[in-house]
PDB file of C-alpha atoms in Angstrom:
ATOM      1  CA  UNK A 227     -11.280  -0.143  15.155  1.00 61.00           C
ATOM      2  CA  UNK A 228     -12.501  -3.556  14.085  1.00 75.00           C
ATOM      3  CA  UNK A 229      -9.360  -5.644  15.098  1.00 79.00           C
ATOM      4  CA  UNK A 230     -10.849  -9.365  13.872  1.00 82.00           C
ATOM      5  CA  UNK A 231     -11.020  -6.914  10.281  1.00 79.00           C
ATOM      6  CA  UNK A 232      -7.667  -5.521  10.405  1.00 81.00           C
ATOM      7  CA  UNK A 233      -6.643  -8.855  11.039  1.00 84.00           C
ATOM      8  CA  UNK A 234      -8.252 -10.525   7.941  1.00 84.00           C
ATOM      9  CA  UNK A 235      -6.869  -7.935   6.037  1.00 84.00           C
ATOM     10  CA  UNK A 236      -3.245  -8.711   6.927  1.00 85.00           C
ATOM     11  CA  UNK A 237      -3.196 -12.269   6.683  1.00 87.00           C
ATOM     12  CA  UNK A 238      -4.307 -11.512   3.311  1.00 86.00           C
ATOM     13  CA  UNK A 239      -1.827  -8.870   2.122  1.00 84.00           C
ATOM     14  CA  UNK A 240       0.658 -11.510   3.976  1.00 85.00           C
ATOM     15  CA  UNK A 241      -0.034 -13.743   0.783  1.00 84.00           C
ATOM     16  CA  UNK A 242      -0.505 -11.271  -1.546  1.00 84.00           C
ATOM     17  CA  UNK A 243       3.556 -10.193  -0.767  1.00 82.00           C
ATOM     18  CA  UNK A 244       4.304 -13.843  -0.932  1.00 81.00           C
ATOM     19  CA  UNK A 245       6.477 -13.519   2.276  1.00 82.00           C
ATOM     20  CA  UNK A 246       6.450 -16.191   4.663  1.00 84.00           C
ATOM     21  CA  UNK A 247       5.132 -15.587   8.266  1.00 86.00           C
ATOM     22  CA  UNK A 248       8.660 -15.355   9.667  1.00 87.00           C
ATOM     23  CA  UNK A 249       9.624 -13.233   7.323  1.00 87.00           C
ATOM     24  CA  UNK A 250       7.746 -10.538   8.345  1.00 86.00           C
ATOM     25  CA  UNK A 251       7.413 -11.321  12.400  1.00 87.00           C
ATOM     26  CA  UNK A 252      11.308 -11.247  11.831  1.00 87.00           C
ATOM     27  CA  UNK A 253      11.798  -7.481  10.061  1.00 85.00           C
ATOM     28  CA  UNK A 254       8.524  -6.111  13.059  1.00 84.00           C
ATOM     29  CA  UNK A 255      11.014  -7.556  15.864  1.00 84.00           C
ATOM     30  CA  UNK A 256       7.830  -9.542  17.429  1.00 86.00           C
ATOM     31  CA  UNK A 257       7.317 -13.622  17.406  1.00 88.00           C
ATOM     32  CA  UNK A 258       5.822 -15.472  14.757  1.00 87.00           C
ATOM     33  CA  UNK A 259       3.095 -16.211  17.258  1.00 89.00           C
ATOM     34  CA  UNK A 260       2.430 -12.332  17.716  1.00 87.00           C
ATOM     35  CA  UNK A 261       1.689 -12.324  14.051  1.00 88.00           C
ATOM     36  CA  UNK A 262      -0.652 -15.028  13.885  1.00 86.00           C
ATOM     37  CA  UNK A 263      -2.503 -13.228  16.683  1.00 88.00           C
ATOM     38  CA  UNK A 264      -2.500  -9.822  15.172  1.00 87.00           C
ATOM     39  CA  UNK A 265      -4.283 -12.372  11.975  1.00 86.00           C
ATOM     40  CA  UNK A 266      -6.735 -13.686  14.688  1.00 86.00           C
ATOM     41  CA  UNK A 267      -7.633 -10.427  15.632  1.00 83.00           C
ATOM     42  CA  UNK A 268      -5.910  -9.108  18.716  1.00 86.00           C
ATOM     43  CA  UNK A 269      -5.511  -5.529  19.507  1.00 84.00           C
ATOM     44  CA  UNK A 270      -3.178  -4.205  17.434  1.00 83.00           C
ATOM     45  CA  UNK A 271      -1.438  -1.106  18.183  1.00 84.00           C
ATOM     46  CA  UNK A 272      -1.323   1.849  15.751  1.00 82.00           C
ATOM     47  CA  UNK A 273       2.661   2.261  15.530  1.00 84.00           C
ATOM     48  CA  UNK A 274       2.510  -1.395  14.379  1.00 85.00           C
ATOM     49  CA  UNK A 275      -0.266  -1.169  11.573  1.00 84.00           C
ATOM     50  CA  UNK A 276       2.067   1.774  10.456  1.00 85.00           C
ATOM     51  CA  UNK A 277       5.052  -0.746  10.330  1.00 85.00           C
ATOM     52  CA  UNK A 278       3.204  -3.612   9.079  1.00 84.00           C
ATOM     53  CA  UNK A 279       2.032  -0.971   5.837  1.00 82.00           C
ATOM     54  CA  UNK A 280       5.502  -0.295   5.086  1.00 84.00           C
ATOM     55  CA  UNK A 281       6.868  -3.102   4.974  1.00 82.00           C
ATOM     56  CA  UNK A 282       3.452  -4.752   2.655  1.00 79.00           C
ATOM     57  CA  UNK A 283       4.038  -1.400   0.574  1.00 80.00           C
ATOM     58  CA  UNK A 284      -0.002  -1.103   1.260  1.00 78.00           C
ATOM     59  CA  UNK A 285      -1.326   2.708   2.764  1.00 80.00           C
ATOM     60  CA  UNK A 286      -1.951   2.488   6.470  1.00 80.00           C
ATOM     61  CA  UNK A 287      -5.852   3.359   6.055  1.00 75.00           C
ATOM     62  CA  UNK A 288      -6.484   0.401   3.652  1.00 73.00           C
ATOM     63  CA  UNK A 289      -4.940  -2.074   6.498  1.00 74.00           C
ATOM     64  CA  UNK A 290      -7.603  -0.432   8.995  1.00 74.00           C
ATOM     65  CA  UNK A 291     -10.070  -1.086   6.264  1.00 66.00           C
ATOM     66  CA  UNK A 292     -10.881   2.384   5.310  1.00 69.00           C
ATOM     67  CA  UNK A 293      -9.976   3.443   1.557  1.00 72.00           C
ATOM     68  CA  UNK A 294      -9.831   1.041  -1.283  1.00 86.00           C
ATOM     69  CA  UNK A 295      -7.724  -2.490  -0.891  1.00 88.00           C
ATOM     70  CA  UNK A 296      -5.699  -3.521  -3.762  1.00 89.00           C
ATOM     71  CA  UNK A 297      -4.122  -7.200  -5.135  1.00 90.00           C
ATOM     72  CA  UNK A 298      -1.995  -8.057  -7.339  1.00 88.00           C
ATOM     73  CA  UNK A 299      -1.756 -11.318  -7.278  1.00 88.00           C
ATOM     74  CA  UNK A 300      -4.630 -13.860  -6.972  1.00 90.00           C
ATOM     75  CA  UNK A 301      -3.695 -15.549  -3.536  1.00 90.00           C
ATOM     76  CA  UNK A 302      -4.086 -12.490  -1.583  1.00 90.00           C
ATOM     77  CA  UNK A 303      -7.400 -11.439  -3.647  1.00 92.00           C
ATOM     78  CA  UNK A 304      -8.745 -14.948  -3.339  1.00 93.00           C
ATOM     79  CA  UNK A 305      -7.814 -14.893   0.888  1.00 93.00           C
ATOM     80  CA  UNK A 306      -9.827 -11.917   0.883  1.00 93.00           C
ATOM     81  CA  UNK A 307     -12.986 -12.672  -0.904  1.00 94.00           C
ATOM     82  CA  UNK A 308     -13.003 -16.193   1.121  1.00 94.00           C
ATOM     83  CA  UNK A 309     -13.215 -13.801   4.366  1.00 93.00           C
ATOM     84  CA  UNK A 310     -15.840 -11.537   2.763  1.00 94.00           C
ATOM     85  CA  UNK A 311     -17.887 -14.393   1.343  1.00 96.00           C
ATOM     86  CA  UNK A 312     -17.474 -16.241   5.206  1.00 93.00           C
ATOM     87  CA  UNK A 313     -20.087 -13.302   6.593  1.00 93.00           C
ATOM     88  CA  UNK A 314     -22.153 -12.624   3.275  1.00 96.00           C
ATOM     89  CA  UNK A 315     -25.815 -12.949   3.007  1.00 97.00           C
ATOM     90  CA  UNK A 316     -25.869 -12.338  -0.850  1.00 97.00           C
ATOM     91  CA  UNK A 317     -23.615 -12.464  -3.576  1.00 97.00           C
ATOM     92  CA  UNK A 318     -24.025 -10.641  -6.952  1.00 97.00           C
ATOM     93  CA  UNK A 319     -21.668 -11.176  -9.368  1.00 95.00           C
ATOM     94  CA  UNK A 320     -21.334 -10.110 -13.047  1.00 93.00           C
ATOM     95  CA  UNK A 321     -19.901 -10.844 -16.605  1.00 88.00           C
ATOM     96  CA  UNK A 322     -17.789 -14.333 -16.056  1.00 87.00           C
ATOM     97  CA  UNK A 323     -18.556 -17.212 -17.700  1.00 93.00           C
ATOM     98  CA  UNK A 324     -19.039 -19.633 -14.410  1.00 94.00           C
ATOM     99  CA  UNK A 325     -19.843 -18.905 -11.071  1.00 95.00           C
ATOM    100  CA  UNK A 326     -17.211 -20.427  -9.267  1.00 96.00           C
ATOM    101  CA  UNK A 327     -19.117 -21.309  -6.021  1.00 97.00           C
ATOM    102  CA  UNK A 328     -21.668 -23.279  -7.948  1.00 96.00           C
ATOM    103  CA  UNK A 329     -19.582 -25.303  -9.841  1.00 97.00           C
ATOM    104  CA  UNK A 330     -19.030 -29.350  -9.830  1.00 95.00           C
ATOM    105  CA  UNK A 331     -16.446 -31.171  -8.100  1.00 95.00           C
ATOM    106  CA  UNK A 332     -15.088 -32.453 -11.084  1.00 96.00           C
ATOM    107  CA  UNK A 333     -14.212 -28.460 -12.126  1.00 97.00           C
ATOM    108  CA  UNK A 334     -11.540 -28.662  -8.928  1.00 97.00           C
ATOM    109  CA  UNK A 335     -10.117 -31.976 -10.183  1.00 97.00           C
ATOM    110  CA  UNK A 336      -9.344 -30.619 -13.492  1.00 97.00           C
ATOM    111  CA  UNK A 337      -7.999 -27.205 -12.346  1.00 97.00           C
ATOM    112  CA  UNK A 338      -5.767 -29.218  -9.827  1.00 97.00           C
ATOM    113  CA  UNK A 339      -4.295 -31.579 -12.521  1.00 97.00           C
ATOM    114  CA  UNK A 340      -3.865 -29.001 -15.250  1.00 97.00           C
ATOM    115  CA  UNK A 341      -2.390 -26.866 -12.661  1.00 96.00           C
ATOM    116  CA  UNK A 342       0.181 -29.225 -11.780  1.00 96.00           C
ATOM    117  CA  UNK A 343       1.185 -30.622 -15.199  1.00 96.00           C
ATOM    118  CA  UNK A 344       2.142 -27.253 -16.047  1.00 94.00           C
ATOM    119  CA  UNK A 345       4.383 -27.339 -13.060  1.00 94.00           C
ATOM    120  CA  UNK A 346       5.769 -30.253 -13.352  1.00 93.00           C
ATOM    121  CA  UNK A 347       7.134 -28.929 -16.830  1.00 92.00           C
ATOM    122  CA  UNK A 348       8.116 -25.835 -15.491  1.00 88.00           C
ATOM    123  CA  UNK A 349      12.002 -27.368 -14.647  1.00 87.00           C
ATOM    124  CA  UNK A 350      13.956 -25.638 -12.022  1.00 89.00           C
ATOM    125  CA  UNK A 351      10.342 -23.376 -10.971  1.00 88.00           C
ATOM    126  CA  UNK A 352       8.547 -26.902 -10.612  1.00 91.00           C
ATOM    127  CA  UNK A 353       8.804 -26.419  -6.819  1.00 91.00           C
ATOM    128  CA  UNK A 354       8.022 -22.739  -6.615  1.00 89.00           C
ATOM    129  CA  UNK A 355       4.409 -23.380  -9.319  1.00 91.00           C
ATOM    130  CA  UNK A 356       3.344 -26.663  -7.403  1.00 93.00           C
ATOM    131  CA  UNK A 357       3.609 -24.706  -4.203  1.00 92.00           C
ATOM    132  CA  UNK A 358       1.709 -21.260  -5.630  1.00 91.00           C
ATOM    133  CA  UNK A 359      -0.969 -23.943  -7.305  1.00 94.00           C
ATOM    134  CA  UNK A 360      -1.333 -25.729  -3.511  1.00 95.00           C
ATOM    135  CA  UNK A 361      -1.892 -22.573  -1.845  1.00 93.00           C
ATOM    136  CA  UNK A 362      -4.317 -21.404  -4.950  1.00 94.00           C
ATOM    137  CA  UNK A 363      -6.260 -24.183  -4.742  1.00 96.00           C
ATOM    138  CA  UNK A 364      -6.486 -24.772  -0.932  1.00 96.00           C
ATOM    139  CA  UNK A 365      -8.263 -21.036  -0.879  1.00 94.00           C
ATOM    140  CA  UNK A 366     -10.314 -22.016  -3.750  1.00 96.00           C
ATOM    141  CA  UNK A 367     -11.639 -25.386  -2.087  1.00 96.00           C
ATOM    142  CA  UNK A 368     -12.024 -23.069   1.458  1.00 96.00           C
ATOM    143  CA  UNK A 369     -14.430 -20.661  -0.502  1.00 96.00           C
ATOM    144  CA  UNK A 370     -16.465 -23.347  -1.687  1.00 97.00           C
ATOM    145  CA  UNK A 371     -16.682 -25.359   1.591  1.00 96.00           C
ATOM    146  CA  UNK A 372     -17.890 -21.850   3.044  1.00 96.00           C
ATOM    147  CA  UNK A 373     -20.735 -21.645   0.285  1.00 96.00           C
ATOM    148  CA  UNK A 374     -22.030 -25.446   1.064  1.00 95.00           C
ATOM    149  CA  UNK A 375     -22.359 -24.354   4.379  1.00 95.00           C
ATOM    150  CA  UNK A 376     -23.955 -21.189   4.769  1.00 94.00           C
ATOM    151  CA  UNK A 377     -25.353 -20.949   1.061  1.00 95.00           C
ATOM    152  CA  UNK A 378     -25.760 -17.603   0.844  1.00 97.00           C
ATOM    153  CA  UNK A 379     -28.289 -15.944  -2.087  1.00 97.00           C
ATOM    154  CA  UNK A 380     -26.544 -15.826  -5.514  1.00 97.00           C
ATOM    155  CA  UNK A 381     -27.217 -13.828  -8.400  1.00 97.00           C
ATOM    156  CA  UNK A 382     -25.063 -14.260 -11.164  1.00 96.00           C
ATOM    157  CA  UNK A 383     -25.081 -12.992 -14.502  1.00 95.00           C
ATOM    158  CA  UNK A 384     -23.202 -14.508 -16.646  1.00 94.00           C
ATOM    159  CA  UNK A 385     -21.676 -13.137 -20.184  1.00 91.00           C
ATOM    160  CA  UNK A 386     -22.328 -14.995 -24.134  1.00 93.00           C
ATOM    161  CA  UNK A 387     -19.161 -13.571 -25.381  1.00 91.00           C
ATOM    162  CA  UNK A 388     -16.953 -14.913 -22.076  1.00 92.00           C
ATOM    163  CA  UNK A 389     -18.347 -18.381 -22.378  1.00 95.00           C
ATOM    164  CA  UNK A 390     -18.093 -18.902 -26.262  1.00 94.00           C
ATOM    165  CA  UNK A 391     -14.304 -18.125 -25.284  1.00 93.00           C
ATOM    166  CA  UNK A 392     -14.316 -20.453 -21.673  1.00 96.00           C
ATOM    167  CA  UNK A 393     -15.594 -23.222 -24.216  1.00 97.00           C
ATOM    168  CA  UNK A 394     -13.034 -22.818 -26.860  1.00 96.00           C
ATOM    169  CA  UNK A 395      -9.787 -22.433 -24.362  1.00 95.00           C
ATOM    170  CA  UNK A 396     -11.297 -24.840 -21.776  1.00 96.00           C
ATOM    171  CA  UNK A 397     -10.570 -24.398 -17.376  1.00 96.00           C
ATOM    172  CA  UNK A 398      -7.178 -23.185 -17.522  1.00 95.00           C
ATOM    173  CA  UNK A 399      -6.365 -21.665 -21.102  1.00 93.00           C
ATOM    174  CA  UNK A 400      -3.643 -19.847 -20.027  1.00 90.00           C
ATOM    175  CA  UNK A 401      -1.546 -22.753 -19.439  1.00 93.00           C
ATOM    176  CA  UNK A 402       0.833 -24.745 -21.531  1.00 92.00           C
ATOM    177  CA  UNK A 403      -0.856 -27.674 -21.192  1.00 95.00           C
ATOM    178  CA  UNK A 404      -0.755 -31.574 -23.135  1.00 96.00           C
ATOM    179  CA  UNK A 405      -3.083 -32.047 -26.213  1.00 96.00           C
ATOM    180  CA  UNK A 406      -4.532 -34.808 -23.644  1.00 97.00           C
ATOM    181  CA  UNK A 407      -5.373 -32.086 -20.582  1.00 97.00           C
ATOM    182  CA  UNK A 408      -6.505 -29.458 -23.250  1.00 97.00           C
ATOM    183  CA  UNK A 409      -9.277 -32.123 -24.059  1.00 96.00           C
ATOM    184  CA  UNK A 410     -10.105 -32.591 -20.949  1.00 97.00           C
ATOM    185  CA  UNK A 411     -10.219 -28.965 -19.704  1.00 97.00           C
ATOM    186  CA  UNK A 412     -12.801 -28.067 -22.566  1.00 97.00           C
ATOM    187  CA  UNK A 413     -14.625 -31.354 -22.033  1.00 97.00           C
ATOM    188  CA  UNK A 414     -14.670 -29.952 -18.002  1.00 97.00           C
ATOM    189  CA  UNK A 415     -15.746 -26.258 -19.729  1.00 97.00           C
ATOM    190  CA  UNK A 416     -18.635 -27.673 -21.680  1.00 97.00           C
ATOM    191  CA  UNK A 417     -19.621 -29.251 -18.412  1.00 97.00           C
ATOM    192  CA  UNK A 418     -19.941 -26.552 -16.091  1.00 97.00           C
ATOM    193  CA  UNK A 419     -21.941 -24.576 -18.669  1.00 98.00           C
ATOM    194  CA  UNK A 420     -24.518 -27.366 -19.035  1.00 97.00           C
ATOM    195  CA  UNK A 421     -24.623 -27.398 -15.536  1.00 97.00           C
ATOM    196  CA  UNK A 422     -25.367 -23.683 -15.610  1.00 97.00           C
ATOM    197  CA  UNK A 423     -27.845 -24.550 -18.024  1.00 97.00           C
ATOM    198  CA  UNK A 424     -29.825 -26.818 -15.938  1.00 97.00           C
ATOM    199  CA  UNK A 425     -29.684 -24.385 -12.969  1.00 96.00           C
ATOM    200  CA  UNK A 426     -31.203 -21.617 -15.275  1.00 96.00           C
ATOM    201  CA  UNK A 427     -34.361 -24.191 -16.034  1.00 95.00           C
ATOM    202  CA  UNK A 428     -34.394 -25.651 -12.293  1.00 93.00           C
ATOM    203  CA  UNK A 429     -33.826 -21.842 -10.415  1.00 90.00           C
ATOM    204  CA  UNK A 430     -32.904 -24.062  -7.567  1.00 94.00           C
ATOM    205  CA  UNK A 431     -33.737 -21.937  -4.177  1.00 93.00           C
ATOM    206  CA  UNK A 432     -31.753 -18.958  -3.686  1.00 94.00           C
ATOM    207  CA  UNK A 433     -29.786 -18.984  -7.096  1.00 96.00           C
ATOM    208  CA  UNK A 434     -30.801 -16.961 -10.180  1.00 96.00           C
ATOM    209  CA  UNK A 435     -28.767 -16.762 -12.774  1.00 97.00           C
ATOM    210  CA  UNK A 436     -29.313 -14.445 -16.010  1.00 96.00           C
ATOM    211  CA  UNK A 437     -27.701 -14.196 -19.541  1.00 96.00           C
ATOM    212  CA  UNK A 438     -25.870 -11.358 -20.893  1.00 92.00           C
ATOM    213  CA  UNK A 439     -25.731 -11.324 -24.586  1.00 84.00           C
ATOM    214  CA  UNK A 440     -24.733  -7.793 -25.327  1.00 74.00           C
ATOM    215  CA  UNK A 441     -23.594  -4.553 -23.991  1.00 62.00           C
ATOM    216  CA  UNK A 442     -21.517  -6.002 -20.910  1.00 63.00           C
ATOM    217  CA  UNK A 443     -19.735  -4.778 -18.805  1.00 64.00           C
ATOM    218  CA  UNK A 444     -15.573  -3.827 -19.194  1.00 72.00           C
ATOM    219  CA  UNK A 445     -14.543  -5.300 -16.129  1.00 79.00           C
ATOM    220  CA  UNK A 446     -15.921  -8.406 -13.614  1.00 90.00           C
ATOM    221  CA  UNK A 447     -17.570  -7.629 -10.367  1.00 94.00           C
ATOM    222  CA  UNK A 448     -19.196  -8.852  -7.408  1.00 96.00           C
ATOM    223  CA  UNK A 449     -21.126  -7.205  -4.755  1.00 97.00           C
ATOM    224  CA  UNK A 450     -21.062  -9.040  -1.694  1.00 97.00           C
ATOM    225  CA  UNK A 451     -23.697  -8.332   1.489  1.00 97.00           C
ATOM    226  CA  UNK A 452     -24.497  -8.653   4.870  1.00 93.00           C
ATOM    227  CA  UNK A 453     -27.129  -7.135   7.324  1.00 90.00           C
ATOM    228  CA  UNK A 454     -25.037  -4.145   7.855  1.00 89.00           C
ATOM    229  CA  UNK A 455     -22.650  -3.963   4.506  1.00 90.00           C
ATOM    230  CA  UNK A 456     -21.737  -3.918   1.208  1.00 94.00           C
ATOM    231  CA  UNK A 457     -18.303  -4.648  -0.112  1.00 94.00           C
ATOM    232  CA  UNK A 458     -17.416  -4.557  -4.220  1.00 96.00           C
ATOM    233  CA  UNK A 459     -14.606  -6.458  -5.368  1.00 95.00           C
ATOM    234  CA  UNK A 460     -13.413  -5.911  -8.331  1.00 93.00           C
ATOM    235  CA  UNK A 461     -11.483  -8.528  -9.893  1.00 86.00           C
ATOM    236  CA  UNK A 462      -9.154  -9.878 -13.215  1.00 83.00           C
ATOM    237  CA  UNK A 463      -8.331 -12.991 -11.875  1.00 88.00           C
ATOM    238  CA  UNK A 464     -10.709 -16.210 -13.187  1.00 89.00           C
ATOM    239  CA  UNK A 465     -10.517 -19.083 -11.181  1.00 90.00           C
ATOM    240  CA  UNK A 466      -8.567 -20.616 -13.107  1.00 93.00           C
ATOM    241  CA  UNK A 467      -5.795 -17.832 -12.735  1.00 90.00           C
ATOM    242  CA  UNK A 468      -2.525 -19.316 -13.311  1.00 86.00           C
ATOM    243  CA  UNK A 469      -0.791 -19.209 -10.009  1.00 84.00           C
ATOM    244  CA  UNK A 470       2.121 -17.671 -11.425  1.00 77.00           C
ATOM    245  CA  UNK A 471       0.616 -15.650 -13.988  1.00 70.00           C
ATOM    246  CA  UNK A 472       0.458 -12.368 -15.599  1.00 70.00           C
ATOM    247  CA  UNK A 473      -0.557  -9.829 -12.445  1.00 74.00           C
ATOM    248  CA  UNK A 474      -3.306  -7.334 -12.342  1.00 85.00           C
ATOM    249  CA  UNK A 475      -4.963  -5.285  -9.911  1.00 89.00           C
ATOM    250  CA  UNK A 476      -7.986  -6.366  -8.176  1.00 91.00           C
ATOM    251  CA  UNK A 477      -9.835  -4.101  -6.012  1.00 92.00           C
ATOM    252  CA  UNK A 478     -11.915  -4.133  -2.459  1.00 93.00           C
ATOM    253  CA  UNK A 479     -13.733  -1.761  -1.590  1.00 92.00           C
ATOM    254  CA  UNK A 480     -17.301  -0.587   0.888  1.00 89.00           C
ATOM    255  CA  UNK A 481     -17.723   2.944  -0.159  1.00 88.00           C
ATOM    256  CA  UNK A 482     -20.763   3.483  -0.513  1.00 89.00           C
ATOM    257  CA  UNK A 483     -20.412   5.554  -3.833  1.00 90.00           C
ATOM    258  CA  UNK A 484     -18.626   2.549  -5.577  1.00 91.00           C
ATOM    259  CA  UNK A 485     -20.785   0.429  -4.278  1.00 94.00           C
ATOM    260  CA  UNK A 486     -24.152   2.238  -5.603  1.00 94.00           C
ATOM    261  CA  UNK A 487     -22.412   2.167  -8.886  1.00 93.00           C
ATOM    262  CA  UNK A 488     -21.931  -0.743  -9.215  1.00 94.00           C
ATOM    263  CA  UNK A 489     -25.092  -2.052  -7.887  1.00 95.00           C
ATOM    264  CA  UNK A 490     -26.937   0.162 -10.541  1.00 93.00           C
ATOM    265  CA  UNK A 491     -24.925  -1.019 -13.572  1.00 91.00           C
ATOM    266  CA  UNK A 492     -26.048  -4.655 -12.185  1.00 92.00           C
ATOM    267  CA  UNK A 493     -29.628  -3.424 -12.092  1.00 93.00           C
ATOM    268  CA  UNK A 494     -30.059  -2.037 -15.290  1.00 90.00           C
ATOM    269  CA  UNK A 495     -28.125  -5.341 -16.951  1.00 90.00           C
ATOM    270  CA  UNK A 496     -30.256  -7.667 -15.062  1.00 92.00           C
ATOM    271  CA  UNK A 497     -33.787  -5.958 -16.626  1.00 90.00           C
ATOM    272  CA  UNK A 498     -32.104  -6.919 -19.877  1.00 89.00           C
ATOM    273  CA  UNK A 499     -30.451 -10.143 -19.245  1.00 93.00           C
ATOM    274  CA  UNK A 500     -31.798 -13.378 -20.828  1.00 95.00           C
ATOM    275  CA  UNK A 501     -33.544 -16.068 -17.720  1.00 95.00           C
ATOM    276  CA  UNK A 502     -34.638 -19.414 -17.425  1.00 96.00           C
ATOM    277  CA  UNK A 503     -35.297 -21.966 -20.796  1.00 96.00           C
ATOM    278  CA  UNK A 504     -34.694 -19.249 -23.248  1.00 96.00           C
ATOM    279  CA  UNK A 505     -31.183 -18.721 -21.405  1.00 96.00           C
ATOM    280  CA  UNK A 506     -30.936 -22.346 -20.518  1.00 97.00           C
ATOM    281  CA  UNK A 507     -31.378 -23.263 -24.382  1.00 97.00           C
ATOM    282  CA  UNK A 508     -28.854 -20.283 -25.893  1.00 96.00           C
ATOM    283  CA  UNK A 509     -26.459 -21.465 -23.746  1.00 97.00           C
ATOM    284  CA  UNK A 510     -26.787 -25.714 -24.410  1.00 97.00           C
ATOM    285  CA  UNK A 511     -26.518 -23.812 -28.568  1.00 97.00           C
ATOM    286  CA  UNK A 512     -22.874 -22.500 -28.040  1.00 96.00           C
ATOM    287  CA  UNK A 513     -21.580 -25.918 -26.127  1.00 97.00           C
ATOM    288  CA  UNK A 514     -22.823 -27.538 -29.392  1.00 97.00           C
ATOM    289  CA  UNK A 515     -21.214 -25.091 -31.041  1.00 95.00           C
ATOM    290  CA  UNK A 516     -17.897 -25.628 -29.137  1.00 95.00           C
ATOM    291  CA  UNK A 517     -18.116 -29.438 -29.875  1.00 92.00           C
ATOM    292  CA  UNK A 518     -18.610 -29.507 -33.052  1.00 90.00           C
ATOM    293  CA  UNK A 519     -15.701 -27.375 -34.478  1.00 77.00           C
TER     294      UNK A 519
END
């Protein structure tokens, strides 16, 4: 058994149940300090992982890593694709509007302040959303640190129909937000997809980004490798999740017959995707589109 994976794997279904640390060291009967251990990757005995799944309400074999992983909620989906992106040598990801990992610092500082001026009008939750939106954004700012320093390959294609909507609902649209941080989350929108522009025209070294205009995909995906393998998540949750929104059901997986799948729906949309100025220029024609209405 791969204990550092196991390990991974329950920190992250730790946040996905929202309980704290001593929480569940408390209901296992071991310390607090055992926990974190078990999370660091110390042996781990079987009784326990058969413990620790009943009381995450997760099966046994996806806490070993075997199976499919699910999330509910974007903190423990978000904890797991940091650890998965940590070891990756390429990333392919398909049908969102941004590629998070790329994007400017200036697309944090906007999430962060929408995401706390919706808590701070959430009244007796304020506590409970500013805390959710600190932990959301702390795993956010972890993935991206990880990308600046290993930069792994990147191939993202990106989706017409999901950006015309990014641009008119701006970072965040799910959130109640001020007229004032409305304007400034699709002012931070038309941003990042200029930015994508220019990377389209530039194809800075190992980033290549395409443009799907039609026939996409029904759900978002990435397919994340290393030397040895291949894990697909699938995932509902943007960046820009609301930390205490609606839940869905993401999905990790490595078999091999998902992956392939997957991999070959990617294939035959990249042949048809649109690249470089062409894409570059159809996407600078919907932010003036956005800008002007």
């Amino acid at each position: 058994m791969r204990f550092t994976e196991i390990g991974q794997q329950l920190r992250a279904y730790r946040m996905e149940t929202g309980l704290r640390a001593e929480e569940i060291a408390a209901r296992l009967g071991v310390s607090r300090a055992a926990l974190y251990r078990y999370e660091k990757g110390e042996v781990i005995k079987l009784d326990t992982i058969q413990r620790l799944a009943e009381l995450l309400k997760i099966s046994p074999l996806s806490l070993l890593g075997i199976g499919v992983e699910y999330y509910n909620r974007p903190a423990g989906y978000f904890e797991r694709l940091r650890q998965i992106e940590e070891t990756a040598d390429q990333i392919l990801l398909v049908h969102q509007p941004i590629c998070y990992l790329t994007t400017s610092a200036n697309y944090d500082s906007a999430l962060a302040e929408a995401f706390f001026e919706a808590a701070d009008a959430a009244g007796a939750e304020r506590g409970a959303m500013r805390s959710a939106a600190e932990q959301l954004l702390g795993l956010l700012a972890a993935r991206k640190k990880s990308y600046q320093a290993r930069r792994p390959s990147i191939i993202a294609m990106v989706s017409a129909s999901s950006i015309a909507r990014f641009l008119e609902g701006g970072i965040a649209s799910a959130l109640p937000l001020s007229e004032r941080m409305r304007r400034v989350c699709r002012d931070i929108a038309a941003t990042e997809i200029e930015h994508t522009a220019s990377l389209m025209e530039t194809e800075p070294m190992g980033l290549q980004f395409g443009l799907l205009q039609s026939g996409e995909p029904s759900s978002t995906f990435e397919i994340l490798r290393t030397r040895d393998r291949a894990s697909l998540a699938v995932n509902p949750f943007p960046p820009d999740t609301a930390p205490n929104g609606q839940p869905g059901v993401a999905m990790v997986t490595s078999a091999d017959d998902a992956v392939g799948a997957h991999q070959r729906v990617a294939e035959a949309n990249w042949r048809d995707v649109l690249k470089g100025t062409a894409a570059a220029a159809k996407l600078r024609d919907l932010v003036a589109r956005a800008r002007s209405a």
